[in-house]
Every structure is written in structure tokens, then in C-alpha cells.
C-alpha positions as CSV (number, residue, x, y, z in Angstrom):
1,M,65.9,-56.1,34.8
2,T,62.7,-54.6,36.5
3,L,60.8,-52.2,35.6
4,M,62.2,-50.1,38.6
5,V,65.7,-50.5,37.5
6,L,65.0,-49.5,34.0
7,G,63.4,-46.2,34.4
8,K,65.8,-45.1,36.5
9,E,69.0,-46.0,34.2
10,N,66.1,-43.4,32.2
11,N,65.7,-40.6,34.2
12,V,61.9,-41.8,35.4
13,D,60.9,-40.4,39.0
14,N,59.7,-43.7,40.4
15,T,59.0,-42.2,43.7
16,G,55.7,-43.3,43.5
17,M,56.2,-47.0,43.1
18,R,54.7,-49.6,45.4
19,F,55.4,-53.1,45.9
20,D,53.9,-56.3,47.9
21,K,55.7,-58.7,48.9
22,Q,52.0,-61.2,48.9
23,A,51.7,-60.5,45.0
24,R,52.5,-61.0,41.4
25,N,52.4,-58.2,39.2
26,A,50.0,-58.5,36.1
27,L,51.3,-60.0,32.5
28,A,50.1,-60.0,29.6
29,F,50.7,-62.0,26.5
30,V,50.2,-60.6,23.1
31,T,50.7,-62.7,19.9
32,L,50.3,-61.2,16.3
33,R,47.4,-63.4,14.1
34,A,47.8,-64.1,11.0
35,D,45.1,-61.2,10.3
36,G,46.9,-58.3,11.8
37,E,45.1,-57.9,15.3
38,C,46.0,-58.4,18.7
39,E,45.6,-61.6,20.6
40,F,45.6,-61.5,24.6
41,M,45.8,-63.3,27.4
42,F,45.9,-62.2,30.5
43,F,47.5,-63.6,34.0
44,H,45.7,-61.7,37.1
45,H,44.0,-62.9,39.4
46,Q,44.8,-61.2,42.7
47,S,47.5,-59.4,41.5
48,A,49.0,-56.3,42.8
49,D,47.3,-53.6,40.7
50,M,44.4,-55.4,42.2
51,L,45.3,-54.9,45.7
52,L,46.6,-51.2,45.5
53,T,44.4,-49.3,48.4
54,E,43.7,-45.5,48.6
55,A,45.6,-44.7,51.7
56,E,48.8,-45.5,49.4
57,L,48.6,-43.7,47.0
58,D,51.0,-40.9,47.7
59,T,48.2,-37.6,46.6
60,D,50.9,-34.6,47.2
61,L,52.9,-36.5,44.2
62,I,49.4,-36.9,42.1
63,Q,49.1,-33.5,43.4
64,K,52.9,-31.7,41.8
65,S,52.5,-33.9,38.7
66,T,51.4,-32.0,34.8
67,I,50.0,-34.9,34.0
68,F,48.1,-37.7,35.5
69,H,47.8,-40.5,32.9
70,Y,44.4,-42.3,33.7
71,G,42.5,-40.5,36.7
72,S,40.5,-38.1,38.2
73,I,43.2,-35.2,39.3
74,R,43.0,-32.1,36.9
75,S,46.2,-31.6,35.7
76,I,45.8,-32.9,31.9
77,L,43.7,-36.0,32.1
78,S,45.2,-38.5,29.4
79,Y,43.0,-41.8,29.5
80,D,43.8,-44.8,27.1
81,P,40.1,-47.5,27.9
82,N,42.9,-50.3,26.9
83,L,40.0,-52.4,26.7
84,R,40.3,-55.6,27.5
85,L,37.6,-57.8,27.7
86,P,38.8,-61.3,30.2
87,L,39.5,-58.2,32.7
88,W,36.6,-57.2,33.9
89,P,33.3,-59.4,35.3
90,S,31.6,-58.4,32.0
91,P,31.1,-56.4,29.0
92,E,28.3,-54.5,30.5
93,A,31.2,-53.8,33.1
94,A,33.5,-52.4,30.7
95,R,31.5,-49.8,29.4
96,K,29.8,-48.8,32.5
97,G,33.7,-48.6,33.9
98,I,35.0,-46.7,30.8
99,L,32.2,-44.0,30.0
100,R,32.8,-43.7,34.3
101,I,35.6,-41.5,33.5
102,W,35.0,-40.5,29.8
103,D,34.0,-36.8,30.2
104,Q,36.0,-36.4,32.8
105,A,38.8,-36.8,30.2
106,D,41.1,-34.1,27.7
107,V,43.1,-36.8,25.8
108,I,41.8,-39.9,24.5
109,K,43.7,-43.0,23.1
110,I,41.2,-44.9,21.4
111,S,40.6,-47.7,19.0
112,E,38.5,-49.3,15.9
113,D,37.5,-51.9,18.3
114,E,37.2,-49.7,21.6
115,I,35.0,-46.9,19.1
116,M,32.8,-50.3,18.2
117,F,32.2,-51.5,21.6
118,L,31.8,-48.1,23.1
119,T,29.4,-47.2,20.7
120,G,27.3,-51.0,20.4
121,G,28.7,-51.6,16.7
122,D,29.3,-48.4,14.9
123,D,31.7,-47.5,12.4
124,P,34.6,-46.1,13.9
125,Y,35.6,-44.7,11.2
126,D,32.0,-42.4,10.5
127,D,33.7,-39.3,12.2
128,K,30.3,-38.4,12.3
129,V,30.1,-41.3,15.5
130,V,32.4,-40.0,17.0
131,L,31.5,-36.8,17.2
132,T,28.0,-37.1,18.2
133,K,28.2,-40.6,20.1
134,L,32.1,-40.4,22.3
135,F,33.1,-36.6,21.8
136,H,32.6,-33.6,24.3
137,P,33.9,-30.2,24.0
138,N,36.8,-30.6,25.8
139,L,38.5,-33.7,24.5
140,N,41.1,-34.4,22.1
141,V,40.5,-37.2,20.6
142,D,42.8,-39.3,19.1
143,T,40.9,-42.3,16.8
144,T,44.4,-43.3,14.6
145,G,44.9,-46.5,17.3
146,A,48.7,-45.1,17.6
147,G,49.1,-46.9,20.6
148,E,51.7,-46.4,23.7
149,A,54.3,-44.7,22.2
150,F,52.6,-42.0,20.1
151,V,50.4,-41.1,23.4
152,G,53.7,-40.9,25.5
153,G,55.1,-39.0,23.7
154,L,51.8,-36.7,23.5
155,L,52.4,-36.7,27.0
156,L,56.1,-35.6,27.2
157,N,55.7,-32.8,24.7
158,L,52.1,-31.4,26.9
159,A,54.3,-31.4,29.9
160,K,57.3,-29.9,28.2
161,N,54.3,-26.8,27.6
162,T,51.4,-27.0,28.6
163,Q,50.5,-23.7,27.0
164,L,50.3,-26.0,24.0
165,F,47.8,-28.5,25.3
166,K,45.9,-24.9,26.0
167,R,46.0,-23.3,22.6
168,C,44.3,-27.0,21.4
169,I,41.5,-26.7,23.8
170,E,40.9,-22.9,22.6
171,V,41.1,-23.8,18.8
172,Y,38.2,-26.6,19.2
173,K,36.2,-24.1,22.1
174,Y,36.1,-22.2,19.3
175,L,36.0,-24.4,16.1
176,W,33.1,-25.9,18.7
177,G,31.5,-22.9,18.4
178,H,31.8,-21.2,14.9
179,Y,30.9,-24.4,13.1
180,S,28.2,-27.7,13.3
181,H,28.9,-31.1,13.7
182,R,29.6,-31.9,10.4
183,E,32.1,-29.1,9.2
184,M,33.8,-29.5,12.5
185,S,34.0,-33.3,11.1
186,D,36.0,-32.2,8.3
187,S,38.5,-29.9,10.3
188,I,38.6,-32.1,13.1
189,I,42.2,-31.8,14.8
190,A,43.5,-35.3,16.1
191,F,46.3,-36.0,17.7
């Protein structure tokens, strides 16, 4: 069963989907190691997503969205770096690519490994690291590594109630203006 058919059966609007008869989809094979961590292997050489052009995007559809997951359109911008080094030409290219959009995001889902990668190996459990190196005032950071199901549920609820998101931003701005970074780390709201 294709993703398109599965989506339609679950009331997912696939109006913006594009297909390329000459290219295949990228594939990711995930295995769980004995230590509980995931290991990835990719098949992505000249996959369809790499061939998508700006002209193929339905910008009217994007502008009508309440939430645009990963991009720079000013709805609520949700970002999941989803670091997979084999998909980048180099670790430095990955770091630059991820940080290029970082300050534009309103909600970021990030794992412990990604925090370590972006901060140069700092302790991902040290709130000070997140607050001083990765946090910006309009950002809600999820450091739990809860995964796509969590982010999907969060985005669904934010799309249904954008006032909830606006209220969270108001709380952050209040806390940012009234408390020290150390106090903020003790009272940070994590989605």
C-alpha cells in the first residue's frame, strides 16, 4: 500500500504531493542495536526528494497552511533536524545546514545525540548547554527525543488551537524577561 493511499484513507490531504516517474523514493533501513540505540542505512542516490525543484512547489497551498513542518514560511515553523550524517557531504555541512534554519524555528524536536553534535560534544542533559548554545527567545525546545509521533501529536493540537502556541510564546517571553538563565533552566517548559 502506498503512502498516498494510506494517507487518503486517513483523511490526509495529499494535494501537494509530487511524483517523479524517473526517480525512486529514498529508503532508510533502521535496526535496533543491542544497546538500545538505532542504527541507520540509507538508499538515497538521486532519489525523488533530491530532484524536487522550487517551481514544483505549490506555494499557494503552503501559504494556506497553519503549520509548515521544516521550512521558512511564517506559520508556526516546526523543525526536526533528524541528523543522519550519511545523507550529508560532511559533518560540517550537516552542522551548517541544520543551524541555517535554527533561529527561524518556533518548535524544535531534538535528540541527545543532535545536541552533542551541534554543541561540539557538550552534555545533552545540562540545561545550561541548551539555554546558552541552542535556545533563542521564540523557541520551544523538545529535548526528550520523543520522536515523530510526539511531534505529530503536538503539531496537530497546535494546528487545532493556535492560541495555545501563542500563549506558550507569551509565557516564554515573560520568563525570559523576568528570570535569569539559571532560573529559566529550572522552570523551562518543554513540549
